[in-house]
mmCIF file of N, CA, C and O in Angstrom:
data_model
loop_
_atom_site.group_PDB
_atom_site.id
_atom_site.type_symbol
_atom_site.label_atom_id
_atom_site.label_comp_id
_atom_site.label_asym_id
_atom_site.label_seq_id
_atom_site.Cartn_x
_atom_site.Cartn_y
_atom_site.Cartn_z
ATOM 1 N N UNK A 1 -35.155 -6.948 -1.505
ATOM 2 C CA UNK A 1 -33.463 -6.622 -0.807
ATOM 3 C C UNK A 1 -32.565 -7.475 -1.372
ATOM 4 O O UNK A 1 -31.001 -7.833 -1.592
ATOM 5 N N UNK A 2 -32.994 -8.319 -1.968
ATOM 6 C CA UNK A 2 -32.844 -9.408 -2.996
ATOM 7 C C UNK A 2 -32.095 -9.414 -4.336
ATOM 8 O O UNK A 2 -31.004 -9.811 -3.898
ATOM 9 N N UNK A 3 -33.214 -8.344 -4.730
ATOM 10 C CA UNK A 3 -32.574 -7.636 -5.462
ATOM 11 C C UNK A 3 -31.525 -6.648 -5.826
ATOM 12 O O UNK A 3 -30.478 -5.722 -6.384
ATOM 13 N N UNK A 4 -31.395 -5.736 -4.874
ATOM 14 C CA UNK A 4 -30.412 -4.772 -4.514
ATOM 15 C C UNK A 4 -29.207 -5.781 -3.654
ATOM 16 O O UNK A 4 -27.678 -5.883 -4.768
ATOM 17 N N UNK A 5 -29.157 -7.046 -3.429
ATOM 18 C CA UNK A 5 -27.124 -7.871 -3.718
ATOM 19 C C UNK A 5 -27.419 -9.349 -4.683
ATOM 20 O O UNK A 5 -26.314 -8.274 -5.209
ATOM 21 N N UNK A 6 -28.433 -9.084 -5.468
ATOM 22 C CA UNK A 6 -28.238 -9.676 -6.680
ATOM 23 C C UNK A 6 -27.921 -8.498 -7.644
ATOM 24 O O UNK A 6 -26.374 -8.585 -8.673
ATOM 25 N N UNK A 7 -27.768 -7.345 -7.419
ATOM 26 C CA UNK A 7 -28.028 -5.926 -8.477
ATOM 27 C C UNK A 7 -25.593 -5.638 -8.118
ATOM 28 O O UNK A 7 -25.280 -5.654 -8.948
ATOM 29 N N UNK A 8 -25.573 -5.392 -6.610
ATOM 30 C CA UNK A 8 -24.367 -5.037 -6.292
ATOM 31 C C UNK A 8 -23.313 -5.953 -6.478
ATOM 32 O O UNK A 8 -22.188 -6.033 -6.846
ATOM 33 N N UNK A 9 -24.357 -7.296 -6.318
ATOM 34 C CA UNK A 9 -22.301 -8.302 -7.248
ATOM 35 C C UNK A 9 -23.008 -8.703 -8.121
ATOM 36 O O UNK A 9 -21.451 -8.354 -8.787
ATOM 37 N N UNK A 10 -23.633 -8.088 -9.246
ATOM 38 C CA UNK A 10 -23.718 -7.791 -10.630
ATOM 39 C C UNK A 10 -22.030 -7.196 -11.094
ATOM 40 O O UNK A 10 -20.933 -6.250 -11.803
ATOM 41 N N UNK A 11 -22.068 -6.209 -10.139
ATOM 42 C CA UNK A 11 -21.704 -4.277 -9.951
ATOM 43 C C UNK A 11 -20.236 -4.665 -9.387
ATOM 44 O O UNK A 11 -19.113 -3.865 -10.377
ATOM 45 N N UNK A 12 -20.123 -5.571 -8.629
ATOM 46 C CA UNK A 12 -18.658 -5.899 -8.428
ATOM 47 C C UNK A 12 -18.244 -6.661 -9.755
ATOM 48 O O UNK A 12 -16.587 -6.174 -9.089
ATOM 49 N N UNK A 13 -18.627 -7.746 -9.589
ATOM 50 C CA UNK A 13 -18.134 -8.637 -10.512
ATOM 51 C C UNK A 13 -17.564 -7.480 -12.098
ATOM 52 O O UNK A 13 -16.744 -7.951 -12.423
ATOM 53 N N UNK A 14 -18.727 -6.677 -12.977
ATOM 54 C CA UNK A 14 -18.791 -5.635 -13.848
ATOM 55 C C UNK A 14 -17.282 -4.492 -13.623
ATOM 56 O O UNK A 14 -16.307 -4.606 -14.072
ATOM 57 N N UNK A 15 -17.030 -4.280 -12.217
ATOM 58 C CA UNK A 15 -16.171 -3.609 -11.936
ATOM 59 C C UNK A 15 -14.539 -4.580 -12.118
ATOM 60 O O UNK A 15 -13.780 -4.016 -12.385
ATOM 61 N N UNK A 16 -15.173 -5.470 -11.135
ATOM 62 C CA UNK A 16 -13.690 -6.379 -11.257
ATOM 63 C C UNK A 16 -13.224 -6.788 -12.615
ATOM 64 O O UNK A 16 -11.560 -6.167 -12.839
ATOM 65 N N UNK A 17 -13.535 -6.495 -13.342
ATOM 66 C CA UNK A 17 -13.477 -7.716 -14.984
ATOM 67 C C UNK A 17 -13.396 -6.528 -15.787
ATOM 68 O O UNK A 17 -11.981 -6.641 -15.821
ATOM 69 N N UNK A 18 -13.691 -5.113 -15.149
ATOM 70 C CA UNK A 18 -12.859 -3.789 -16.125
ATOM 71 C C UNK A 18 -11.807 -3.225 -15.290
ATOM 72 O O UNK A 18 -10.658 -3.202 -16.632
ATOM 73 N N UNK A 19 -11.703 -3.363 -14.654
ATOM 74 C CA UNK A 19 -10.499 -3.666 -13.065
ATOM 75 C C UNK A 19 -9.040 -3.866 -14.013
ATOM 76 O O UNK A 19 -8.279 -3.448 -14.654
ATOM 77 N N UNK A 20 -9.895 -5.694 -14.612
ATOM 78 C CA UNK A 20 -7.856 -6.584 -14.454
ATOM 79 C C UNK A 20 -8.522 -6.282 -15.880
ATOM 80 O O UNK A 20 -7.017 -7.053 -16.770
ATOM 81 N N UNK A 21 -8.911 -6.197 -17.065
ATOM 82 C CA UNK A 21 -9.181 -5.411 -17.976
ATOM 83 C C UNK A 21 -8.138 -4.787 -18.743
ATOM 84 O O UNK A 21 -7.499 -4.334 -19.228
ATOM 85 N N UNK A 22 -8.270 -3.611 -17.080
ATOM 86 C CA UNK A 22 -7.365 -2.585 -18.412
ATOM 87 C C UNK A 22 -6.440 -2.221 -17.648
ATOM 88 O O UNK A 22 -5.356 -1.770 -17.668
ATOM 89 N N UNK A 23 -6.084 -2.711 -16.071
ATOM 90 C CA UNK A 23 -4.714 -3.050 -15.365
ATOM 91 C C UNK A 23 -4.069 -3.846 -15.387
ATOM 92 O O UNK A 23 -3.919 -4.159 -13.314
ATOM 93 N N UNK A 24 -4.391 -4.822 -15.233
ATOM 94 C CA UNK A 24 -3.850 -6.269 -15.473
ATOM 95 C C UNK A 24 -2.558 -5.950 -14.484
ATOM 96 O O UNK A 24 -2.629 -6.905 -13.650
ATOM 97 N N UNK A 25 -1.894 -5.083 -15.424
ATOM 98 C CA UNK A 25 -0.589 -5.717 -14.713
ATOM 99 C C UNK A 25 -0.060 -4.720 -13.660
ATOM 100 O O UNK A 25 1.161 -5.066 -13.149
ATOM 101 N N UNK A 26 -1.062 -4.117 -13.267
ATOM 102 C CA UNK A 26 -1.118 -3.375 -11.959
ATOM 103 C C UNK A 26 -1.662 -3.825 -11.015
ATOM 104 O O UNK A 26 -1.318 -3.497 -9.460
ATOM 105 N N UNK A 27 -2.288 -4.578 -10.666
ATOM 106 C CA UNK A 27 -3.234 -5.541 -10.251
ATOM 107 C C UNK A 27 -2.532 -7.085 -9.399
ATOM 108 O O UNK A 27 -1.600 -7.235 -10.400
ATOM 109 N N UNK A 28 -3.321 -7.635 -7.965
ATOM 110 C CA UNK A 28 -2.792 -8.663 -7.734
ATOM 111 C C UNK A 28 -3.504 -9.938 -9.050
ATOM 112 O O UNK A 28 -3.983 -9.777 -9.792
ATOM 113 N N UNK A 29 -3.486 -11.184 -8.195
ATOM 114 C CA UNK A 29 -4.180 -11.913 -8.988
ATOM 115 C C UNK A 29 -5.624 -11.947 -9.381
ATOM 116 O O UNK A 29 -6.624 -11.640 -8.650
ATOM 117 N N UNK A 30 -6.157 -12.796 -10.572
ATOM 118 C CA UNK A 30 -7.618 -12.214 -11.141
ATOM 119 C C UNK A 30 -8.806 -12.399 -9.476
ATOM 120 O O UNK A 30 -9.626 -11.808 -9.552
ATOM 121 N N UNK A 31 -8.288 -13.437 -8.980
ATOM 122 C CA UNK A 31 -8.581 -14.146 -7.776
ATOM 123 C C UNK A 31 -8.791 -13.209 -6.649
ATOM 124 O O UNK A 31 -9.993 -12.873 -5.843
ATOM 125 N N UNK A 32 -7.895 -12.315 -6.598
ATOM 126 C CA UNK A 32 -8.179 -10.933 -5.590
ATOM 127 C C UNK A 32 -8.995 -10.291 -5.490
ATOM 128 O O UNK A 32 -9.594 -9.777 -4.957
ATOM 129 N N UNK A 33 -8.924 -9.593 -7.107
ATOM 130 C CA UNK A 33 -9.369 -9.045 -7.491
ATOM 131 C C UNK A 33 -10.836 -9.215 -7.380
ATOM 132 O O UNK A 33 -11.783 -8.634 -7.067
ATOM 133 N N UNK A 34 -11.390 -10.158 -7.821
ATOM 134 C CA UNK A 34 -12.731 -10.060 -7.852
ATOM 135 C C UNK A 34 -13.368 -10.611 -6.914
ATOM 136 O O UNK A 34 -14.459 -10.405 -6.281
ATOM 137 N N UNK A 35 -12.456 -11.554 -5.647
ATOM 138 C CA UNK A 35 -12.795 -11.595 -4.678
ATOM 139 C C UNK A 35 -13.328 -9.863 -3.906
ATOM 140 O O UNK A 35 -14.446 -9.843 -3.301
ATOM 141 N N UNK A 36 -12.573 -9.217 -4.253
ATOM 142 C CA UNK A 36 -12.445 -7.618 -3.346
ATOM 143 C C UNK A 36 -13.504 -6.724 -3.866
ATOM 144 O O UNK A 36 -14.442 -6.975 -3.003
ATOM 145 N N UNK A 37 -13.924 -6.889 -5.470
ATOM 146 C CA UNK A 37 -15.019 -6.617 -5.625
ATOM 147 C C UNK A 37 -16.203 -6.724 -5.131
ATOM 148 O O UNK A 37 -16.840 -5.713 -5.209
ATOM 149 N N UNK A 38 -16.592 -8.396 -5.731
ATOM 150 C CA UNK A 38 -17.623 -8.221 -5.279
ATOM 151 C C UNK A 38 -17.734 -8.605 -3.928
ATOM 152 O O UNK A 38 -18.578 -7.901 -3.470
ATOM 153 N N UNK A 39 -17.085 -8.578 -2.837
ATOM 154 C CA UNK A 39 -17.046 -8.600 -1.657
ATOM 155 C C UNK A 39 -17.336 -7.105 -1.470
ATOM 156 O O UNK A 39 -18.391 -7.002 -0.457
ATOM 157 N N UNK A 40 -16.344 -6.231 -2.077
ATOM 158 C CA UNK A 40 -17.198 -4.635 -1.703
ATOM 159 C C UNK A 40 -17.910 -4.617 -1.944
ATOM 160 O O UNK A 40 -18.224 -3.302 -1.649
ATOM 161 N N UNK A 41 -18.706 -4.654 -3.251
ATOM 162 C CA UNK A 41 -19.964 -3.625 -3.354
ATOM 163 C C UNK A 41 -20.604 -4.068 -2.517
ATOM 164 O O UNK A 41 -22.018 -4.275 -2.491
ATOM 165 N N UNK A 42 -20.986 -6.127 -1.596
ATOM 166 C CA UNK A 42 -22.410 -6.259 -1.001
ATOM 167 C C UNK A 42 -22.400 -5.258 0.288
ATOM 168 O O UNK A 42 -22.934 -5.080 0.876
ATOM 169 N N UNK A 43 -20.436 -5.634 0.485
ATOM 170 C CA UNK A 43 -20.423 -4.417 2.287
ATOM 171 C C UNK A 43 -21.252 -3.090 1.876
ATOM 172 O O UNK A 43 -21.876 -2.793 2.919
ATOM 173 N N UNK A 44 -21.206 -2.206 0.320
ATOM 174 C CA UNK A 44 -21.348 -1.120 -0.028
ATOM 175 C C UNK A 44 -22.569 -0.879 -0.249
ATOM 176 O O UNK A 44 -23.250 -0.474 0.548
ATOM 177 N N UNK A 45 -23.534 -2.646 -0.428
ATOM 178 C CA UNK A 45 -24.955 -2.277 -0.639
ATOM 179 C C UNK A 45 -25.511 -2.281 0.791
ATOM 180 O O UNK A 45 -26.724 -1.558 1.140
ATOM 181 N N UNK A 46 -24.592 -2.972 1.598
ATOM 182 C CA UNK A 46 -25.249 -2.774 2.920
ATOM 183 C C UNK A 46 -25.493 -1.845 3.596
ATOM 184 O O UNK A 46 -25.936 -1.816 4.583
ATOM 185 N N UNK A 47 -24.135 -1.319 3.677
ATOM 186 C CA UNK A 47 -24.486 0.632 4.050
ATOM 187 C C UNK A 47 -24.935 1.056 4.196
ATOM 188 O O UNK A 47 -25.530 2.053 4.478
ATOM 189 N N UNK A 48 -25.048 1.362 2.755
ATOM 190 C CA UNK A 48 -25.967 2.401 2.145
ATOM 191 C C UNK A 48 -27.571 2.012 2.375
ATOM 192 O O UNK A 48 -28.305 2.783 2.557
ATOM 193 N N UNK A 49 -27.590 0.628 2.177
ATOM 194 C CA UNK A 49 -29.324 0.381 3.380
ATOM 195 C C UNK A 49 -28.984 0.633 4.396
ATOM 196 O O UNK A 49 -30.216 0.757 5.020
ATOM 197 N N UNK A 50 -28.213 0.307 5.045
ATOM 198 C CA UNK A 50 -28.951 0.836 6.619
ATOM 199 C C UNK A 50 -28.242 1.890 6.869
ATOM 200 O O UNK A 50 -29.686 2.702 7.187
ATOM 201 N N UNK A 51 -27.801 3.005 6.822
ATOM 202 C CA UNK A 51 -27.865 4.005 6.486
ATOM 203 C C UNK A 51 -29.414 4.650 5.320
ATOM 204 O O UNK A 51 -29.955 5.930 5.898
ATOM 205 N N UNK A 52 -29.152 4.799 5.089
ATOM 206 C CA UNK A 52 -30.847 5.015 3.762
ATOM 207 C C UNK A 52 -32.145 4.228 4.610
ATOM 208 O O UNK A 52 -33.197 5.003 4.471
ATOM 209 N N UNK A 53 -31.661 3.265 4.606
ATOM 210 C CA UNK A 53 -33.415 2.930 4.670
ATOM 211 C C UNK A 53 -33.825 1.815 3.573
ATOM 212 O O UNK A 53 -33.693 2.067 2.362
ATOM 213 N N UNK A 54 -34.881 1.192 3.774
ATOM 214 C CA UNK A 54 -35.631 0.603 2.452
ATOM 215 C C UNK A 54 -36.575 1.755 1.790
ATOM 216 O O UNK A 54 -36.443 3.215 2.064
ATOM 217 N N UNK A 55 -36.285 1.115 0.106
ATOM 218 C CA UNK A 55 -37.073 2.087 -1.354
ATOM 219 C C UNK A 55 -36.474 3.281 -1.364
ATOM 220 O O UNK A 55 -36.353 4.174 -1.923
ATOM 221 N N UNK A 56 -34.979 2.458 -1.501
ATOM 222 C CA UNK A 56 -33.921 3.183 -2.079
ATOM 223 C C UNK A 56 -32.954 2.635 -3.089
ATOM 224 O O UNK A 56 -32.058 2.633 -2.808
ATOM 225 N N UNK A 57 -33.403 2.294 -3.826
ATOM 226 C CA UNK A 57 -32.974 1.075 -4.405
ATOM 227 C C UNK A 57 -31.412 1.337 -5.815
ATOM 228 O O UNK A 57 -30.574 1.530 -5.309
ATOM 229 N N UNK A 58 -31.931 2.892 -5.811
ATOM 230 C CA UNK A 58 -31.256 2.973 -6.709
ATOM 231 C C UNK A 58 -29.751 3.416 -6.089
ATOM 232 O O UNK A 58 -28.004 3.599 -6.850
ATOM 233 N N UNK A 59 -29.941 4.123 -4.782
ATOM 234 C CA UNK A 59 -29.266 4.744 -4.942
ATOM 235 C C UNK A 59 -27.895 3.667 -3.675
ATOM 236 O O UNK A 59 -27.088 4.250 -3.625
ATOM 237 N N UNK A 60 -28.919 3.378 -3.393
ATOM 238 C CA UNK A 60 -28.211 1.485 -2.359
ATOM 239 C C UNK A 60 -26.817 0.704 -3.026
ATOM 240 O O UNK A 60 -25.676 0.418 -2.849
ATOM 241 N N UNK A 61 -27.757 0.822 -4.628
ATOM 242 C CA UNK A 61 -26.645 0.499 -5.540
ATOM 243 C C UNK A 61 -25.010 1.363 -6.544
ATOM 244 O O UNK A 61 -24.206 0.911 -6.500
ATOM 245 N N UNK A 62 -25.854 3.008 -6.001
ATOM 246 C CA UNK A 62 -24.952 3.792 -6.334
ATOM 247 C C UNK A 62 -24.074 2.937 -5.468
ATOM 248 O O UNK A 62 -22.727 3.784 -5.513
ATOM 249 N N UNK A 63 -24.217 3.570 -3.952
ATOM 250 C CA UNK A 63 -23.428 3.130 -3.322
ATOM 251 C C UNK A 63 -22.140 1.953 -2.532
ATOM 252 O O UNK A 63 -21.335 2.135 -2.332
ATOM 253 N N UNK A 64 -23.241 0.749 -3.649
ATOM 254 C CA UNK A 64 -21.873 -0.354 -3.764
ATOM 255 C C UNK A 64 -21.633 -0.185 -4.626
ATOM 256 O O UNK A 64 -20.153 -0.920 -4.257
ATOM 257 N N UNK A 65 -21.457 0.554 -5.371
ATOM 258 C CA UNK A 65 -20.654 1.460 -6.238
ATOM 259 C C UNK A 65 -19.558 1.490 -6.326
ATOM 260 O O UNK A 65 -18.268 1.407 -6.642
ATOM 261 N N UNK A 66 -19.451 2.824 -5.567
ATOM 262 C CA UNK A 66 -18.562 3.573 -4.619
ATOM 263 C C UNK A 66 -17.256 2.910 -3.992
ATOM 264 O O UNK A 66 -16.739 3.250 -3.748
ATOM 265 N N UNK A 67 -18.056 2.517 -3.047
ATOM 266 C CA UNK A 67 -17.275 1.093 -2.469
ATOM 267 C C UNK A 67 -16.683 0.374 -2.761
ATOM 268 O O UNK A 67 -15.133 -0.330 -2.508
ATOM 269 N N UNK A 68 -17.736 -0.761 -4.212
ATOM 270 C CA UNK A 68 -16.697 -1.118 -4.408
ATOM 271 C C UNK A 68 -15.250 -1.292 -4.989
ATOM 272 O O UNK A 68 -13.561 -1.601 -5.367
ATOM 273 N N UNK A 69 -15.201 0.197 -6.177
ATOM 274 C CA UNK A 69 -14.514 1.074 -6.375
ATOM 275 C C UNK A 69 -12.844 1.517 -5.851
ATOM 276 O O UNK A 69 -12.325 1.216 -6.137
ATOM 277 N N UNK A 70 -13.525 1.980 -4.840
ATOM 278 C CA UNK A 70 -12.784 2.107 -3.611
ATOM 279 C C UNK A 70 -12.167 1.318 -3.201
ATOM 280 O O UNK A 70 -10.289 1.478 -3.089
ATOM 281 N N UNK A 71 -12.776 0.183 -2.937
ATOM 282 C CA UNK A 71 -11.417 -1.183 -2.565
ATOM 283 C C UNK A 71 -10.409 -1.517 -3.490
ATOM 284 O O UNK A 71 -9.905 -2.121 -2.916
ATOM 285 N N UNK A 72 -11.155 -1.332 -4.581
ATOM 286 C CA UNK A 72 -10.426 -1.772 -5.968
ATOM 287 C C UNK A 72 -9.155 -0.972 -6.328
ATOM 288 O O UNK A 72 -7.962 -1.756 -6.730
ATOM 289 N N UNK A 73 -9.717 0.486 -5.649
ATOM 290 C CA UNK A 73 -8.603 0.914 -5.990
ATOM 291 C C UNK A 73 -7.226 1.147 -5.117
ATOM 292 O O UNK A 73 -6.043 1.242 -5.199
ATOM 293 N N UNK A 74 -7.675 -0.025 -4.058
ATOM 294 C CA UNK A 74 -6.868 0.183 -2.792
ATOM 295 C C UNK A 74 -5.801 -1.202 -3.353
ATOM 296 O O UNK A 74 -5.156 -1.379 -2.678
ATOM 297 N N UNK A 75 -5.810 -1.856 -4.201
ATOM 298 C CA UNK A 75 -5.237 -3.340 -5.231
ATOM 299 C C UNK A 75 -4.262 -2.524 -6.182
ATOM 300 O O UNK A 75 -3.378 -3.159 -6.353
ATOM 301 N N UNK A 76 -4.437 -1.702 -6.171
ATOM 302 C CA UNK A 76 -3.570 -1.620 -7.037
ATOM 303 C C UNK A 76 -1.822 -0.896 -6.573
ATOM 304 O O UNK A 76 -2.069 0.160 -5.647
ATOM 305 N N UNK A 77 -1.420 -1.299 -7.517
ATOM 306 C CA UNK A 77 0.092 -1.099 -7.113
ATOM 307 C C UNK A 77 0.698 0.059 -8.452
ATOM 308 O O UNK A 77 0.422 0.426 -9.138
ATOM 309 N N UNK A 78 1.993 0.473 -7.777
ATOM 310 C CA UNK A 78 2.928 1.602 -8.903
ATOM 311 C C UNK A 78 3.400 1.667 -10.248
ATOM 312 O O UNK A 78 3.765 -0.190 -10.196
ATOM 313 N N UNK A 79 2.861 2.238 -10.650
ATOM 314 C CA UNK A 79 3.507 1.554 -12.317
ATOM 315 C C UNK A 79 4.897 1.276 -12.518
ATOM 316 O O UNK A 79 5.312 2.694 -11.684
ATOM 317 N N UNK A 80 5.317 0.495 -12.795
ATOM 318 C CA UNK A 80 6.364 0.101 -13.424
ATOM 319 C C UNK A 80 7.105 1.602 -14.176
ATOM 320 O O UNK A 80 6.602 1.909 -15.998
ATOM 321 N N UNK A 81 8.052 1.896 -14.165
ATOM 322 C CA UNK A 81 8.661 3.091 -15.729
ATOM 323 C C UNK A 81 10.175 2.466 -15.823
ATOM 324 O O UNK A 81 10.690 1.732 -15.176
ATOM 325 N N UNK A 82 10.029 3.108 -16.505
ATOM 326 C CA UNK A 82 12.021 2.846 -17.480
ATOM 327 C C UNK A 82 12.327 3.589 -16.370
ATOM 328 O O UNK A 82 13.901 3.101 -15.936
ATOM 329 N N UNK A 83 12.340 4.802 -16.230
ATOM 330 C CA UNK A 83 13.547 5.476 -15.340
ATOM 331 C C UNK A 83 12.536 5.595 -14.062
ATOM 332 O O UNK A 83 11.298 6.325 -14.139
ATOM 333 N N UNK A 84 13.524 5.260 -13.315
ATOM 334 C CA UNK A 84 13.540 5.508 -11.754
ATOM 335 C C UNK A 84 14.164 6.357 -10.851
ATOM 336 O O UNK A 84 14.976 7.212 -11.493
ATOM 337 N N UNK A 85 12.863 6.744 -9.913
ATOM 338 C CA UNK A 85 13.173 8.116 -9.083
ATOM 339 C C UNK A 85 14.861 8.098 -8.461
ATOM 340 O O UNK A 85 14.288 6.658 -8.099
ATOM 341 N N UNK A 86 15.897 8.779 -8.333
ATOM 342 C CA UNK A 86 16.569 8.287 -7.742
ATOM 343 C C UNK A 86 16.576 9.138 -6.368
ATOM 344 O O UNK A 86 16.180 10.857 -6.540
ATOM 345 N N UNK A 87 16.916 9.367 -4.389
ATOM 346 C CA UNK A 87 16.713 10.108 -3.928
ATOM 347 C C UNK A 87 18.244 10.401 -3.795
ATOM 348 O O UNK A 87 19.084 9.837 -3.906
ATOM 349 N N UNK A 88 18.172 11.890 -3.656
ATOM 350 C CA UNK A 88 19.686 12.201 -3.479
ATOM 351 C C UNK A 88 19.805 11.584 -2.183
ATOM 352 O O UNK A 88 21.684 11.918 -2.644
ATOM 353 N N UNK A 89 19.257 11.665 -1.281
ATOM 354 C CA UNK A 89 19.967 10.559 0.456
ATOM 355 C C UNK A 89 20.285 9.571 0.144
ATOM 356 O O UNK A 89 19.028 8.616 -0.010
ATOM 357 N N UNK A 90 20.900 8.501 0.483
ATOM 358 C CA UNK A 90 20.780 7.661 0.546
ATOM 359 C C UNK A 90 20.050 6.925 1.488
ATOM 360 O O UNK A 90 19.561 5.504 1.579
ATOM 361 N N UNK A 91 19.291 6.968 2.354
ATOM 362 C CA UNK A 91 19.122 7.032 3.177
ATOM 363 C C UNK A 91 17.799 7.679 4.022
ATOM 364 O O UNK A 91 16.712 8.229 3.064
#
């Protein structure tokens, strides 16, 4: 259980680092990204561990990565483009 927790924290930090490295202009502050990634990975490990039970370490880490990446994707803002779309109706 301790190795699952440590592994999920490392996965959350790695996903957060990758997100800030490649999508820094579309994300909020680094503190929010790293906190969300780490807490999301811990939550994902907890949910997966409760659903599968003990003895499924690899599946727990995969579930941890999946939930952390979903939570990190919720932080993304739309990309700013030079050409904005205009609506036909102003309301």
